[in-house]
Coordinates of C-alpha atoms and ligand atoms in Angstrom, one line a residue:
Chain A
M333 CA 0.4 19.7 0.4
N334 CA -0.1 21.8 -2.8
I335 CA 1.3 21.1 -6.2
T336 CA 1.0 23.1 -9.5
G337 CA 2.2 22.1 -12.9
K338 CA 1.4 21.5 -16.5
A339 CA -1.2 18.8 -17.4
H340 CA -0.6 16.0 -19.8
V341 CA -4.1 14.7 -20.5
Y342 CA -4.9 11.2 -21.8
L343 CA -8.6 11.0 -21.4
V344 CA -8.7 7.2 -21.8
D345 CA -10.2 4.8 -19.3
N346 CA -8.5 1.6 -18.1
I347 CA -4.9 2.6 -18.9
D348 CA -3.3 -0.6 -17.6
T349 CA 0.2 -1.1 -16.1
D350 CA 1.4 -2.8 -19.3
R351 CA 0.8 0.5 -21.1
I352 CA 2.4 2.5 -18.3
I353 CA 5.5 0.4 -18.4
P354 CA 5.6 -2.8 -20.6
G355 CA 6.5 -6.0 -18.7
K356 CA 9.5 -6.5 -20.9
Y357 CA 11.3 -3.4 -19.4
T358 CA 10.4 -4.1 -15.8
K359 CA 13.1 -6.6 -14.9
T360 CA 15.6 -4.2 -13.6
L361 CA 16.4 -2.2 -10.5
D362 CA 17.7 0.6 -12.7
I363 CA 15.1 3.3 -12.3
S364 CA 16.2 5.7 -15.1
S365 CA 15.8 3.0 -17.7
L366 CA 12.1 2.7 -16.6
A367 CA 11.6 6.4 -17.2
E368 CA 12.8 6.1 -20.8
H369 CA 9.9 3.7 -21.7
V370 CA 7.1 5.1 -19.6
L371 CA 3.8 5.1 -21.5
E372 CA 5.5 4.3 -24.7
D373 CA 2.7 2.1 -26.1
L374 CA 0.2 4.9 -25.4
D375 CA 2.3 7.9 -26.5
P376 CA 5.8 7.2 -27.8
D377 CA 6.7 10.9 -27.3
F378 CA 5.7 11.2 -23.7
S379 CA 9.0 10.4 -22.1
T380 CA 10.7 13.1 -24.2
T381 CA 8.1 15.8 -23.8
V382 CA 7.4 15.5 -20.1
R383 CA 9.2 18.0 -17.8
N384 CA 10.0 17.7 -14.2
G385 CA 7.0 18.6 -12.1
D386 CA 4.4 18.1 -14.8
L387 CA 1.1 16.3 -14.0
L388 CA -0.5 13.3 -15.7
V389 CA -4.2 13.3 -16.1
A390 CA -6.4 10.3 -17.1
G391 CA -9.8 8.8 -17.1
S392 CA -11.1 6.0 -14.9
N393 CA -9.5 2.9 -13.5
F394 CA -6.0 4.2 -14.1
G395 CA -3.3 1.6 -13.4
C396 CA -5.4 -1.5 -13.7
G397 CA -3.7 -4.8 -14.4
S398 CA -0.6 -6.1 -12.7
S399 CA 0.8 -5.2 -9.3
R400 CA 4.1 -4.0 -10.7
E401 CA 5.4 -1.1 -8.6
Q402 CA 7.6 -0.2 -11.6
A403 CA 4.5 1.6 -13.0
P404 CA 4.3 4.4 -10.5
I405 CA 8.1 4.3 -10.1
A406 CA 8.5 4.9 -13.9
L407 CA 6.1 7.9 -13.8
K408 CA 7.9 9.4 -10.8
A409 CA 11.3 8.8 -12.4
A410 CA 10.1 10.5 -15.6
G411 CA 9.4 13.6 -13.5
V412 CA 5.7 13.3 -13.1
S413 CA 4.8 15.0 -9.8
A414 CA 1.2 13.7 -9.5
V415 CA -1.5 11.8 -11.3
V416 CA -5.1 13.0 -11.4
A417 CA -7.6 10.4 -12.7
K418 CA -11.4 9.9 -12.5
S419 CA -10.6 6.7 -10.5
F420 CA -7.6 4.4 -9.9
A421 CA -7.1 0.7 -9.7
R422 CA -6.5 -0.3 -6.1
I423 CA -3.0 -1.7 -6.2
F424 CA -1.6 1.1 -8.3
F425 CA -3.1 3.6 -5.9
R426 CA -1.4 2.0 -2.9
N427 CA 1.9 1.5 -4.7
A428 CA 2.0 5.2 -5.8
I429 CA 1.4 6.4 -2.2
N430 CA 4.0 3.9 -0.9
I431 CA 6.7 5.2 -3.2
G432 CA 5.7 8.9 -2.6
L433 CA 4.0 9.6 -5.9
L434 CA 0.9 11.8 -5.4
V435 CA -2.3 10.4 -6.8
I436 CA -5.7 12.2 -6.7
E437 CA -9.1 10.9 -7.6
A438 CA -11.3 13.6 -9.2
P439 CA -14.3 11.8 -10.7
E440 CA -15.8 14.8 -12.5
H441 CA -12.7 16.6 -13.8
Q442 CA -12.6 18.2 -17.3
I443 CA -8.9 19.2 -17.3
Q444 CA -7.6 20.3 -20.7
N445 CA -4.3 19.2 -22.2
G446 CA -1.5 21.6 -21.6
A447 CA -3.3 23.7 -19.0
S448 CA -1.9 24.7 -15.7
L449 CA -3.2 22.4 -13.0
S450 CA -3.2 22.9 -9.2
I451 CA -3.9 20.3 -6.5
D452 CA -4.9 21.1 -2.9
L453 CA -4.6 17.8 -1.1
E454 CA -5.7 18.8 2.4
N455 CA -9.0 20.2 1.1
G456 CA -9.5 17.7 -1.7
L457 CA -9.6 20.1 -4.6
V458 CA -8.3 20.1 -8.1
E459 CA -8.2 23.5 -10.1
S460 CA -7.4 24.4 -13.7
D461 CA -8.4 27.2 -16.0
G462 CA -10.5 28.8 -13.3
Q463 CA -12.6 25.7 -12.7
T464 CA -12.5 23.7 -9.5
W465 CA -13.4 20.0 -9.1
A466 CA -13.8 18.0 -5.9
A467 CA -11.3 15.2 -5.2
T468 CA -11.7 12.2 -2.9
K469 CA -10.0 12.8 0.4
M470 CA -7.4 10.4 1.6
P471 CA -7.5 8.3 4.8
Q472 CA -5.1 9.4 7.5
V473 CA -2.9 6.3 7.1
M474 CA -2.2 7.3 3.5
M475 CA -1.6 11.0 4.5
D476 CA 1.0 9.8 7.0
I477 CA 2.8 7.7 4.4
L478 CA 2.7 10.6 1.9
N479 CA 3.9 13.1 4.5
A480 CA 6.8 10.9 5.4
G481 CA 7.7 10.7 1.7
G482 CA 6.7 7.1 1.3
L483 CA 6.3 3.8 3.3
V484 CA 10.0 3.1 3.4
N485 CA 10.7 6.4 5.2
L486 CA 7.7 6.0 7.5
L487 CA 8.6 2.5 8.7
K488 CA 12.3 3.4 8.9
K489 CA 11.4 6.2 11.3
D490 CA 8.7 4.5 13.3
G491 CA 9.5 0.8 12.9
G492 CA 5.8 0.0 12.6
Y493 CA 2.3 1.4 12.1
N494 CA 1.1 4.0 14.6
K495 CA -2.3 3.3 16.0
Chain B
M132 CA -24.4 -9.7 13.3
S133 CA -24.0 -11.1 9.8
Q134 CA -20.7 -10.5 8.2
T135 CA -19.3 -11.1 4.7
I136 CA -16.4 -13.6 4.5
S137 CA -14.0 -10.7 4.1
E138 CA -15.3 -8.9 7.2
R139 CA -15.1 -12.1 9.2
I140 CA -11.5 -12.8 8.2
I141 CA -10.3 -9.2 8.6
S142 CA -12.0 -8.9 12.0
K143 CA -10.2 -11.9 13.2
H144 CA -6.8 -10.6 12.0
A145 CA -7.5 -7.0 13.4
N146 CA -8.5 -8.4 16.8
Q147 CA -11.7 -6.3 16.6
A148 CA -15.0 -6.4 14.7
V149 CA -14.7 -4.3 11.5
S150 CA -17.1 -3.7 8.7
A151 CA -16.9 -2.4 5.1
G152 CA -15.2 1.0 4.9
D153 CA -13.2 0.7 8.1
I154 CA -9.4 1.0 8.0
A155 CA -7.8 -1.8 9.9
I156 CA -4.2 -2.7 10.9
V157 CA -4.1 -6.4 10.5
D158 CA -1.8 -9.4 11.3
V159 CA -0.8 -11.1 8.1
D160 CA -0.5 -14.9 8.1
A161 CA 1.9 -15.3 5.2
V162 CA 3.3 -13.5 2.1
M163 CA 4.7 -14.3 -1.3
A164 CA 6.7 -12.4 -3.9
T165 CA 8.0 -13.4 -7.3
D166 CA 11.0 -12.5 -9.5
A167 CA 8.9 -9.6 -10.9
T168 CA 8.3 -8.1 -7.4
A169 CA 10.7 -9.6 -4.9
P170 CA 13.8 -7.6 -6.0
F171 CA 12.1 -4.2 -5.3
A172 CA 10.6 -5.6 -2.1
I173 CA 14.1 -6.8 -0.8
K174 CA 15.5 -3.4 -1.7
A175 CA 12.7 -1.6 0.1
F176 CA 13.0 -3.9 3.1
K177 CA 16.7 -3.1 3.4
E178 CA 16.0 0.7 3.0
M179 CA 13.5 0.4 5.8
G180 CA 16.4 -0.8 8.0
G181 CA 15.2 -4.4 7.9
E182 CA 17.6 -7.1 9.0
K183 CA 15.5 -10.2 9.7
V184 CA 12.1 -10.8 8.3
W185 CA 9.3 -11.0 10.9
N186 CA 8.7 -14.8 10.5
K187 CA 10.9 -16.8 8.2
E188 CA 8.4 -19.7 8.1
K189 CA 5.8 -17.3 6.6
V190 CA 7.7 -15.8 3.6
F191 CA 7.8 -17.5 0.2
L192 CA 9.7 -16.4 -2.8
V193 CA 9.1 -17.8 -6.3
I194 CA 11.1 -17.5 -9.5
D195 CA 8.5 -17.9 -12.2
H196 CA 7.9 -14.7 -14.2
A197 CA 11.1 -14.9 -16.3
S198 CA 12.3 -18.4 -15.6
P199 CA 14.8 -19.7 -16.5
A200 CA 16.6 -16.3 -16.8
P201 CA 16.5 -15.0 -20.4
N202 CA 19.5 -12.6 -19.9
E203 CA 22.1 -11.5 -17.5
R204 CA 20.0 -8.7 -15.9
V205 CA 17.3 -11.1 -14.9
A206 CA 19.9 -13.7 -13.9
N207 CA 21.3 -11.2 -11.4
L208 CA 17.8 -10.4 -10.0
H209 CA 17.3 -14.2 -9.5
K210 CA 20.7 -14.4 -7.8
L211 CA 19.7 -11.5 -5.5
M212 CA 16.6 -13.5 -4.5
R213 CA 18.5 -16.7 -3.8
N214 CA 21.0 -14.8 -1.7
F215 CA 18.3 -13.2 0.3
A216 CA 16.4 -16.5 0.8
K217 CA 19.6 -18.1 2.0
E218 CA 20.6 -15.3 4.3
Q219 CA 17.1 -15.2 5.8
G220 CA 16.4 -18.9 5.9
I221 CA 13.2 -18.6 3.9
K222 CA 11.7 -20.9 1.3
L223 CA 12.5 -20.1 -2.3
Y224 CA 10.9 -22.0 -5.2
D225 CA 13.5 -21.9 -7.9
V226 CA 13.4 -22.3 -11.7
G227 CA 10.9 -24.9 -12.9
A228 CA 9.1 -25.5 -9.6
G229 CA 6.0 -23.8 -11.0
I230 CA 3.8 -20.7 -10.9
C231 CA 3.6 -18.8 -7.6
H232 CA -0.1 -19.1 -7.1
Q233 CA -0.2 -22.9 -7.9
L234 CA 2.7 -23.5 -5.5
M235 CA 1.1 -21.6 -2.6
V236 CA -2.1 -23.6 -2.8
E237 CA -0.4 -27.0 -3.7
N238 CA 1.9 -26.8 -0.7
A239 CA -0.8 -25.5 1.7
H240 CA 1.1 -22.3 2.4
V241 CA -2.3 -20.7 2.4
R242 CA -5.4 -22.2 4.0
P243 CA -9.0 -21.4 4.5
G244 CA -9.6 -18.3 6.8
D245 CA -6.0 -17.0 6.3
L246 CA -5.2 -13.4 5.5
F247 CA -2.5 -13.6 2.8
L248 CA -0.6 -10.9 0.9
G249 CA 1.0 -11.6 -2.4
A250 CA 3.1 -9.2 -4.5
D251 CA 1.2 -10.2 -7.6
S252 CA -2.2 -9.1 -8.9
H253 CA -3.6 -12.7 -9.1
T254 CA -3.1 -13.4 -5.4
P255 CA -7.0 -13.4 -5.1
T256 CA -6.7 -16.9 -6.6
Y257 CA -6.5 -18.2 -3.0
G258 CA -10.0 -17.0 -2.4
S259 CA -10.8 -20.3 -4.0
L260 CA -10.2 -22.0 -0.7
G261 CA -11.7 -19.3 1.4
S262 CA -8.7 -17.1 2.2
F263 CA -8.7 -13.3 2.1
A264 CA -5.8 -13.0 -0.3
V265 CA -5.0 -9.7 -1.9
G266 CA -2.3 -8.5 -4.3
V267 CA 0.0 -5.7 -3.2
G268 CA 3.1 -4.0 -4.6
S269 CA 6.7 -4.5 -3.5
T270 CA 6.9 -1.7 -0.9
D271 CA 3.7 -2.9 0.8
L272 CA 5.2 -6.3 0.9
A273 CA 8.4 -5.0 2.4
G274 CA 6.4 -3.4 5.1
V275 CA 5.0 -6.8 6.0
L276 CA 8.5 -8.5 5.9
L277 CA 9.5 -5.9 8.5
T278 CA 6.4 -5.8 10.8
G279 CA 4.2 -8.8 10.0
K280 CA 1.4 -6.3 9.7
T281 CA -0.3 -4.1 7.1
W282 CA -3.1 -1.7 6.9
L283 CA -6.1 -2.2 4.7
K284 CA -9.5 -0.8 4.0
V285 CA -12.2 -3.4 4.6
P286 CA -13.9 -3.8 1.2
K287 CA -17.5 -3.7 0.3
S288 CA -18.6 -7.1 -1.1
I289 CA -20.6 -8.2 -4.1
L290 CA -22.2 -11.6 -4.0
I291 CA -22.5 -13.5 -7.3
N292 CA -24.7 -16.6 -7.3
I293 CA -23.9 -19.0 -10.1
E294 CA -26.8 -21.3 -10.5
G295 CA -27.6 -24.2 -12.8
E296 CA -25.9 -27.2 -14.2
I297 CA -22.7 -26.6 -16.1
P298 CA -23.4 -27.5 -19.8
A299 CA -21.2 -30.1 -21.6
G300 CA -18.1 -28.4 -23.2
V301 CA -18.3 -25.5 -20.7
S302 CA -15.7 -25.0 -18.0
A303 CA -15.0 -22.7 -15.1
K304 CA -13.0 -20.5 -17.6
D305 CA -16.1 -19.9 -19.7
I306 CA -18.2 -19.1 -16.6
I307 CA -15.7 -16.5 -15.4
L308 CA -15.2 -14.9 -18.8
F309 CA -19.0 -14.7 -19.0
L310 CA -19.0 -13.0 -15.6
V311 CA -16.1 -10.6 -16.4
E312 CA -18.1 -9.5 -19.5
K313 CA -21.2 -8.9 -17.3
M314 CA -19.3 -7.0 -14.6
G315 CA -16.8 -5.2 -16.7
A316 CA -13.1 -4.3 -16.0
E317 CA -14.2 -1.8 -13.4
G318 CA -17.2 -3.8 -12.0
A319 CA -15.7 -4.4 -8.6
V320 CA -12.9 -1.9 -8.1
Y321 CA -11.8 -1.7 -4.5
E322 CA -14.4 -4.4 -3.7
A323 CA -14.4 -8.1 -2.8
I324 CA -16.5 -10.6 -4.8
E325 CA -18.0 -13.7 -3.2
L326 CA -19.0 -16.5 -5.4
S327 CA -21.6 -19.0 -4.5
G328 CA -24.4 -21.0 -6.0
S329 CA -25.1 -24.6 -7.1
A330 CA -22.7 -24.6 -10.1
V331 CA -19.8 -23.7 -7.8
E332 CA -20.5 -26.3 -5.1
S333 CA -19.8 -29.1 -7.5
M334 CA -16.5 -27.6 -8.7
T335 CA -13.0 -29.0 -8.0
L336 CA -10.5 -26.8 -6.2
A337 CA -8.7 -26.4 -9.6
S338 CA -11.9 -25.0 -11.2
R339 CA -12.6 -22.8 -8.2
M340 CA -9.1 -21.4 -8.6
V341 CA -10.0 -20.3 -12.2
L342 CA -12.9 -18.3 -10.9
S343 CA -11.1 -16.5 -8.1
N344 CA -8.1 -16.0 -10.3
M345 CA -10.0 -13.8 -12.8
V346 CA -11.9 -11.6 -10.3
A347 CA -8.7 -9.5 -10.8
E348 CA -10.1 -8.7 -14.3
M349 CA -13.1 -7.1 -12.7
G350 CA -10.8 -4.9 -10.6
A351 CA -11.7 -6.8 -7.4
K352 CA -9.5 -6.8 -4.4
A353 CA -10.4 -10.4 -3.4
G354 CA -12.5 -13.2 -4.8
L355 CA -13.9 -15.6 -2.1
V356 CA -15.5 -18.8 -3.2
N357 CA -18.0 -20.3 -0.8
T358 CA -16.2 -23.3 0.6
K359 CA -19.4 -25.5 0.6
G360 CA -18.5 -28.6 -1.3
L361 CA -14.8 -27.9 -1.2
K362 CA -12.5 -30.9 -0.6
L363 CA -8.9 -30.5 0.7
D364 CA -6.6 -33.1 2.0
Y365 CA -6.2 -31.5 5.4
P366 CA -8.8 -30.5 8.0
F367 CA -10.1 -27.0 7.7
E368 CA -12.7 -24.5 8.9
H369 CA -15.3 -23.8 6.2
Q370 CA -15.7 -20.2 5.1
L371 CA -19.4 -19.9 4.1
V372 CA -21.3 -17.2 2.4
D373 CA -23.9 -15.6 4.6
P374 CA -26.7 -14.3 2.3
N375 CA -27.9 -11.9 5.1
A376 CA -24.6 -10.1 5.3
N377 CA -24.3 -6.6 4.0
Y378 CA -23.6 -7.0 0.3
R379 CA -23.3 -3.9 -2.0
E380 CA -25.2 -5.9 -4.5
I381 CA -26.3 -9.5 -5.2
F382 CA -26.3 -10.9 -8.7
T383 CA -27.6 -14.3 -9.7
Y384 CA -26.8 -15.9 -13.1
D385 CA -28.1 -19.1 -14.5
I386 CA -25.3 -20.7 -16.5
S387 CA -27.3 -23.8 -17.7
N388 CA -27.4 -22.5 -21.3
I389 CA -24.1 -20.6 -21.7
R390 CA -21.7 -21.5 -24.6
P391 CA -17.9 -21.4 -24.4
Q392 CA -16.7 -17.8 -24.1
I393 CA -13.8 -16.0 -25.7
A394 CA -12.2 -12.6 -24.8
Q395 CA -11.0 -10.7 -27.9
P396 CA -8.1 -8.3 -28.0
H397 CA -7.2 -6.1 -26.1
A398 CA -9.3 -6.5 -23.0
P399 CA -10.4 -9.5 -20.8
D400 CA -14.0 -8.0 -20.6
N401 CA -14.3 -7.9 -24.4
V402 CA -16.1 -11.3 -24.4
L403 CA -18.2 -13.0 -27.0
P404 CA -19.8 -16.5 -27.1
I405 CA -17.7 -18.8 -29.3
D406 CA -20.3 -19.0 -32.0
K407 CA -19.7 -15.3 -33.0
I408 CA -16.0 -15.9 -33.6
I409 CA -15.9 -19.3 -35.3
G410 CA -13.4 -19.4 -38.2
K411 CA -11.0 -16.7 -36.9
K412 CA -7.5 -17.8 -38.0
V413 CA -4.9 -18.3 -35.3
D414 CA -1.1 -18.4 -35.6
A415 CA -0.2 -19.8 -32.2
A416 CA -1.8 -21.4 -29.2
F417 CA -0.7 -21.4 -25.5
I418 CA -2.0 -23.5 -22.6
G419 CA -0.5 -22.2 -19.4
S420 CA -0.7 -19.6 -16.6
C421 CA -2.1 -19.5 -13.1
T422 CA -5.6 -19.6 -14.7
N423 CA -5.5 -22.8 -16.7
S424 CA -2.6 -25.2 -16.7
R425 CA -3.5 -27.6 -13.9
L426 CA -3.9 -31.3 -14.3
E427 CA -7.6 -31.2 -15.3
D428 CA -6.7 -28.6 -18.0
L429 CA -4.0 -30.9 -19.4
H430 CA -6.4 -33.8 -19.4
I431 CA -9.0 -31.9 -21.3
A432 CA -6.4 -30.8 -23.9
A433 CA -5.1 -34.3 -24.2
E434 CA -8.6 -35.6 -24.8
I435 CA -9.0 -33.2 -27.7
L436 CA -5.5 -33.7 -29.1
R437 CA -5.4 -37.5 -28.8
G438 CA -4.7 -39.0 -32.3
R439 CA -4.7 -35.5 -33.9
K440 CA -1.9 -33.1 -35.0
V441 CA -1.6 -29.4 -34.4
A442 CA -1.8 -27.1 -37.3
V443 CA -0.1 -24.2 -35.6
R444 CA 2.5 -24.0 -32.8
L445 CA 1.2 -25.0 -29.4
L446 CA 3.2 -24.2 -26.3
I447 CA 2.3 -25.8 -22.9
A448 CA 3.6 -24.7 -19.5
P449 CA 2.2 -26.9 -16.7
A450 CA 1.4 -24.9 -13.6
S451 CA 3.9 -26.8 -11.5
K452 CA 6.5 -29.5 -11.7
A453 CA 4.3 -31.7 -9.5
I454 CA 1.5 -31.4 -12.2
F455 CA 4.0 -32.1 -14.9
D456 CA 5.2 -35.2 -13.1
T457 CA 1.7 -36.6 -12.6
A458 CA 0.8 -35.9 -16.3
L459 CA 4.0 -37.6 -17.3
Q460 CA 3.1 -40.7 -15.3
D461 CA -0.5 -40.9 -16.5
G462 CA 0.5 -40.6 -20.2
T463 CA -1.0 -37.1 -20.7
I464 CA 2.4 -35.6 -21.7
Q465 CA 3.0 -38.2 -24.3
T466 CA -0.4 -37.7 -25.9
L467 CA 0.2 -34.0 -26.1
T468 CA 3.7 -34.2 -27.5
E469 CA 2.7 -36.8 -30.1
A470 CA 0.1 -34.3 -31.2
G471 CA 2.9 -31.8 -31.7
A472 CA 2.7 -29.7 -28.6
T473 CA 5.9 -28.2 -27.2
F474 CA 6.5 -28.2 -23.4
I475 CA 8.2 -25.3 -21.7
T476 CA 9.3 -24.7 -18.2
S477 CA 6.6 -24.7 -15.5
G478 CA 6.2 -21.0 -14.8
C479 CA 4.5 -18.0 -16.3
G480 CA 6.1 -18.5 -19.7
P481 CA 4.5 -16.4 -22.5
C482 CA 1.7 -15.1 -20.3
V483 CA 3.6 -12.1 -19.3
G484 CA 5.7 -11.3 -22.4
T485 CA 9.1 -11.1 -20.8
H486 CA 10.5 -14.2 -22.5
L487 CA 9.5 -17.4 -24.3
G488 CA 6.9 -17.4 -27.1
V489 CA 6.6 -13.7 -28.0
P490 CA 4.2 -13.4 -31.0
G491 CA 5.2 -11.6 -34.2
D492 CA 3.5 -8.5 -35.7
D493 CA -0.1 -9.1 -36.6
E494 CA 0.0 -12.6 -35.3
V495 CA -3.1 -14.0 -33.5
V496 CA -2.6 -16.1 -30.4
I497 CA -5.3 -18.1 -28.6
S498 CA -4.4 -18.5 -25.0
S499 CA -5.7 -20.1 -21.8
T500 CA -4.4 -17.1 -19.7
N501 CA -6.2 -14.3 -18.0
R502 CA -5.1 -11.1 -19.7
N503 CA -4.9 -9.9 -23.2
F504 CA -4.0 -6.2 -22.8
Q505 CA -2.1 -4.7 -25.7
G506 CA 1.5 -5.8 -25.5
R507 CA 0.8 -8.3 -22.8
M508 CA 2.6 -11.2 -24.5
G509 CA 5.5 -8.9 -25.4
N510 CA 4.4 -7.5 -28.8
P511 CA 1.8 -4.6 -28.9
R512 CA 1.1 -5.4 -32.6
A513 CA -0.1 -9.0 -31.8
G514 CA -3.6 -9.9 -30.8
V515 CA -4.5 -12.3 -28.0
F516 CA -7.7 -14.2 -27.6
L517 CA -8.5 -15.8 -24.2
A518 CA -10.4 -19.1 -23.9
S519 CA -10.7 -22.3 -22.1
P520 CA -8.1 -25.1 -22.5
A521 CA -10.6 -27.1 -24.6
V522 CA -11.1 -24.2 -27.0
V523 CA -7.4 -23.5 -27.2
A524 CA -6.5 -27.1 -28.0
A525 CA -9.2 -27.3 -30.7
A526 CA -8.0 -24.1 -32.3
A527 CA -4.4 -25.4 -32.3
V528 CA -5.7 -28.4 -34.3
A529 CA -7.9 -26.5 -36.7
G530 CA -5.7 -23.4 -37.1
E531 CA -8.8 -21.4 -36.5
I532 CA -11.3 -20.9 -33.7
I533 CA -13.7 -23.8 -33.8
D534 CA -16.3 -25.3 -31.4
P535 CA -14.3 -28.3 -29.8
E536 CA -17.5 -30.4 -30.1
K537 CA -17.4 -30.0 -33.9
L538 CA -13.8 -30.9 -34.4
Ligands
SF4_1322 S1 0.9 -17.0 -15.0 FE1 0.6 -14.9 -15.9 S2 -1.1 -14.0 -14.7 FE2 -0.3 -15.8 -13.5 S3 1.2 -15.0 -12.1 FE3 2.3 -15.6 -14.0 S4 2.4 -13.7 -15.2 FE4 0.8 -13.4 -13.7

């Protein structure tokens, strides 16, 4: 799986789920209303400047805090195709894969804001401005879920976990 | 071979011996979801083609995050949950019953040695009674509703020994704030924490719950408390720390001389001893949440507030109706209301900022909850300080942060 797009870089650590989508907006099943408020306490302009297919780039422990799946859903609904961070909080990472949002851990990255960014998932590489950084490879279970387009599709198809 | 508590419990549920780093498909004992996560889980379950949940005795739904419903949107999500519970024949705790984590423990829906999944990030709270309990999102939960199984990566474990005698005026909350500061918000990401030591052995279940509740603030996946010294009103198999197991690291802290601790805005690991923040003015106080609103917390607050009056607004949300009822019978509620406290529905209340008690711009709140991220209580321009129920009650009386012993 390969993805290329423009990078929106917020080199901040510990961007928590309240900053990805404040709790007050999460009580809904309406996905487009989540997209409108995504990251608004961090950057009020994000939801209007992000374009379909762009990538979000952050520091370490991205997505810490609550278990709200609305956080990755809001990012995906806003058009974000993948998130690259130095590290992720565990629940956010699982949630993102489960709903089919690509997340990649690249501990050493120095991606610049606005640059074009490419991800090579199979080989665990992240590339931008002629520089390449190693990314953590994903376990097979997670690749299966991503390849199916999320956990819903995987379980719908197979009715259970393959082993 | 020596195993950590997590490795032991996961091995049992995977029907094979596993160790840290392995990926395992496990049988899940029970699951829980709240009004913040159940609606998406129900939607995902249906999209997966789900008709009947795998075991209706093992699924629990709780309406606590925005309860009672503050608007029609939330009311309809609650209705969706009620309908699903009825159609599936599963247990739903409705408005006012209490906070999900309190209800799971209080009603023994989770027991020592269980592998429990909750669609809420403070699910590790049940590690207080030796359960491997982890938080997941809605879609993961839907997967369990369908199959009774999930996959997980066996975490590495960190052992923290908490030694010494707990000083007067210091509670489990102060100890865990002290540890969150030491470990940091990323101190245990993807890892499990085991808590042991002489200070823990003497603790009540309620106090142990405070410890495991806030391991989430170190990024931990689970927080298992050594069950040595634990008392429950049903027979159980102890889950004991084995110091020879393969720990990533072992820390030992002597807490005999620590002071009450306070986390300043906007991060739970931004902690100082109370003496460095004495005199900070507060506009409101809250005693509530799955961290600190159990009976022993209300008793401590009542002791401080007896015969006094609050100087700023003080909201109290007991962790469950059962706790409220007991506190009503033993006179605690009367003491607190006479001092000027306002009681609100047992549930999450102001903790999560979706309704009830949202602070104004530039207001300062002192709260017994577990998180003070920017915007957490519903207003990004307010500041939240986290402290023990004793410190919150004293600040409500003084209108500023004060050592409860000096009130
Ligand atoms: S009381 Fe607060 S921390 Fe606990 S479950 Fe409710 S919202 Fe979450």
